[in-house]
C-alpha cells in the first residue's frame, strides 16, 4: 500500500497534478485524486490519501503544525529503498530513531546525500540550488521546483553539504523552506 500527503488550506488542494502523476507512476494507473479530496475546514490540513495497486482505500485529514528544523543527524544507510511512498515507513522510522537530540536526520546512501526522514533537501552551492539526483523519494514539490527551474539535480557529497551557503528542505506540506540557522552531527 501507498499514500500521498496533500496540503489543503482555505479549501484549496495544492500540487494535485504532481500527486496525480506520482500515483500514476507508482501503480501504472491514472486516478483523479480530486474526486476523493474534500477538505472539511479552511484551516491548514494534511490530507492522507491511502491507496493500493487498484484503488483509493482511505482519505483522512489532520490539522497541520509545522515542525522546527535546526539540527540534523547524518545517518549512513546504503541499503535503504523508499522509491515509492510506501505506507510502511518502518525503515525510515528506525533511522529517524537514531537522531539523538537532533530535529531530523539526513540520509546518505552510497556516499550521496539523499533526503531527510520526511522531506527532500537542497543546498545552495556556487549560488545554485541543487537537489540530489539520488533522492530516496521523488517528491511532488521537488518535481515542481525542478520543472520551474528553481533547483537542479546533481549528486551532493557530504563535503558539499558542509560547504553549502544554505540548505533547504521541502515537501508537500512545507513547500520550500530555506534554513539559515542549522547544524549537523555525525
Coordinates of C-alpha atoms in Angstrom, one line a residue:
X1 CA 0.0 0.0 0.0
X2 CA 1.0 3.6 -0.7
X3 CA 0.0 7.0 0.5
X4 CA 0.0 10.7 -0.6
X5 CA 0.4 13.6 1.8
X6 CA -1.5 16.5 0.2
X7 CA -1.7 20.1 1.5
X8 CA -5.1 21.6 1.9
X9 CA -5.8 25.2 3.1
X10 CA -8.8 27.5 2.6
X11 CA -10.5 24.6 0.9
X12 CA -7.8 24.6 -1.8
X13 CA -5.9 21.4 -2.7
X14 CA -2.2 22.0 -3.6
X15 CA 0.0 20.4 -6.2
X16 CA -2.7 18.0 -7.2
X17 CA -1.3 17.5 -10.8
X18 CA 2.0 16.3 -9.3
X19 CA 0.3 14.0 -6.8
X20 CA -1.8 12.5 -9.7
X21 CA 1.4 11.9 -11.7
X22 CA 3.2 10.2 -8.8
X23 CA 0.2 7.9 -8.2
X24 CA 0.2 7.0 -11.9
X25 CA 4.0 6.3 -11.8
X26 CA 3.5 4.2 -8.6
X27 CA 0.6 2.0 -9.8
X28 CA 0.6 2.5 -13.6
X29 CA -2.9 3.7 -13.5
X30 CA -4.4 7.2 -13.7
X31 CA -6.7 8.2 -10.8
X32 CA -8.2 11.6 -10.4
X33 CA -7.4 12.4 -6.8
X34 CA -9.6 15.5 -6.8
X35 CA -12.7 13.1 -6.8
X36 CA -11.6 11.9 -3.3
X37 CA -10.4 15.1 -1.6
X38 CA -12.9 17.4 0.0
X39 CA -11.3 19.4 2.9
X40 CA -13.7 19.7 5.8
X41 CA -12.4 23.1 7.0
X42 CA -10.5 26.1 5.7
X43 CA -7.6 25.5 8.2
X44 CA -4.2 24.2 7.1
X45 CA -4.7 20.4 6.8
X46 CA -2.6 17.4 5.9
X47 CA -4.7 15.1 3.8
X48 CA -3.5 11.5 3.9
X49 CA -4.8 9.5 1.0
X50 CA -4.1 5.8 1.1
X51 CA -4.2 3.6 -2.0
X52 CA -3.1 0.2 -3.4
X53 CA -2.5 -1.0 -6.9
X54 CA -6.2 -0.8 -7.8
X55 CA -8.0 2.0 -5.8
X56 CA -8.2 4.7 -3.2
X57 CA -8.7 3.0 0.2
X58 CA -9.0 5.8 2.7
X59 CA -8.8 9.6 3.0
X60 CA -8.1 11.4 6.3
X61 CA -7.5 15.0 7.3
X62 CA -5.3 16.2 10.1
X63 CA -4.6 19.7 11.4
X64 CA -1.0 20.5 10.5
X65 CA 1.5 22.1 12.7
X66 CA 4.9 22.9 11.3
X67 CA 8.0 21.4 13.0
X68 CA 11.2 23.3 13.5
X69 CA 14.3 22.1 11.8
X70 CA 17.7 23.3 13.1
X71 CA 19.9 20.3 13.7
X72 CA 20.4 17.2 11.7
X73 CA 21.9 13.9 12.5
X74 CA 23.9 12.4 9.5
X75 CA 22.9 8.8 9.0
X76 CA 24.5 6.4 6.6
X77 CA 22.5 3.6 5.1
X78 CA 23.5 2.0 1.7
X79 CA 20.5 -0.4 1.7
X80 CA 17.5 1.8 2.1
X81 CA 14.9 1.8 -0.6
X82 CA 12.0 4.2 -0.4
X83 CA 11.5 4.8 -4.1
X84 CA 7.7 4.8 -3.8
X85 CA 5.7 6.5 -1.0
X86 CA 5.0 3.2 0.9
X87 CA 2.5 3.3 3.7
X88 CA 5.0 1.1 5.6
X89 CA 7.8 3.5 6.8
X90 CA 9.4 1.2 9.2
X91 CA 12.9 1.5 7.7
X92 CA 12.7 5.3 7.7
X93 CA 11.3 5.3 11.2
X94 CA 14.2 3.2 12.5
X95 CA 16.7 5.6 11.0
X96 CA 14.8 8.5 12.5
X97 CA 15.0 7.0 15.9
X98 CA 18.8 7.3 15.7
X99 CA 18.6 11.2 15.5
X100 CA 19.5 11.5 19.2
X101 CA 18.8 15.1 20.2
X102 CA 18.5 16.4 16.6
X103 CA 15.3 17.6 14.9
X104 CA 15.7 15.2 12.0
X105 CA 18.1 13.1 10.0
X106 CA 19.9 13.4 6.7
X107 CA 20.3 10.1 5.0
X108 CA 23.4 9.3 3.0
X109 CA 23.3 6.3 0.6
X110 CA 26.4 5.3 -1.4
X111 CA 28.2 8.4 -0.3
X112 CA 25.5 10.7 -1.7
X113 CA 23.1 12.9 0.3
X114 CA 19.5 11.7 -0.3
X115 CA 16.7 13.1 1.9
X116 CA 15.6 13.8 5.4
X117 CA 13.1 11.5 7.1
X118 CA 10.2 13.5 5.7
X119 CA 11.5 15.9 3.1
X120 CA 13.7 16.3 0.1
X121 CA 16.8 18.5 0.6
X122 CA 18.6 21.1 -1.5
X123 CA 21.8 23.0 -0.9
X124 CA 22.8 26.5 -2.1
X125 CA 26.2 25.7 -3.6
X126 CA 28.1 28.0 -6.0
X127 CA 24.9 30.2 -5.9
X128 CA 22.8 27.4 -7.4
X129 CA 20.1 25.4 -5.5
X130 CA 21.0 21.8 -6.0
X131 CA 18.9 18.7 -5.0
X132 CA 20.2 15.2 -5.1
X133 CA 19.8 13.1 -8.3
X134 CA 19.7 10.1 -6.0
X135 CA 16.9 11.2 -3.7
X136 CA 15.0 8.4 -1.9
X137 CA 11.6 9.6 -3.0
X138 CA 10.9 11.9 -5.9
X139 CA 8.7 14.4 -4.0
X140 CA 5.8 16.3 -5.7
X141 CA 7.3 19.7 -4.6
X142 CA 10.7 18.6 -5.8
X143 CA 9.2 17.8 -9.2
X144 CA 7.5 21.2 -9.4
X145 CA 10.7 23.1 -8.4
X146 CA 12.8 21.2 -11.0
X147 CA 10.2 21.9 -13.6
X148 CA 10.1 25.6 -12.6
X149 CA 14.0 25.6 -12.8
X150 CA 14.3 26.7 -9.2
X151 CA 16.5 23.7 -8.4
X152 CA 18.7 21.4 -10.4
X153 CA 19.6 17.8 -9.9
X154 CA 23.2 16.9 -9.1
X155 CA 24.9 14.4 -6.8
X156 CA 25.6 16.0 -3.4
X157 CA 28.5 14.8 -1.3
X158 CA 28.9 15.2 2.4
X159 CA 31.7 17.7 1.7
X160 CA 29.3 19.8 -0.5
X161 CA 26.7 19.7 2.3
X162 CA 29.2 21.1 4.8
X163 CA 30.3 23.8 2.3
X164 CA 26.8 24.9 1.3
X165 CA 25.9 28.5 1.9
X166 CA 22.4 27.4 2.9
X167 CA 20.2 24.3 2.9
X168 CA 16.5 24.0 2.2
X169 CA 14.0 21.2 2.9
X170 CA 10.8 20.8 1.1
X171 CA 7.8 18.5 0.8
X172 CA 4.1 18.8 0.0
X173 CA 3.3 20.4 3.4
X174 CA 6.4 22.6 3.9
X175 CA 6.9 23.8 0.3
X176 CA 10.5 25.2 0.2
X177 CA 11.9 26.3 3.5
X178 CA 15.4 27.9 3.4
X179 CA 17.3 27.2 6.7
X180 CA 19.8 29.8 7.8
X181 CA 20.4 28.5 11.3
X182 CA 21.3 24.8 11.2
X183 CA 23.9 22.3 12.3
X184 CA 24.9 18.7 11.5
X185 CA 26.0 15.9 13.8
X186 CA 27.8 12.8 12.7

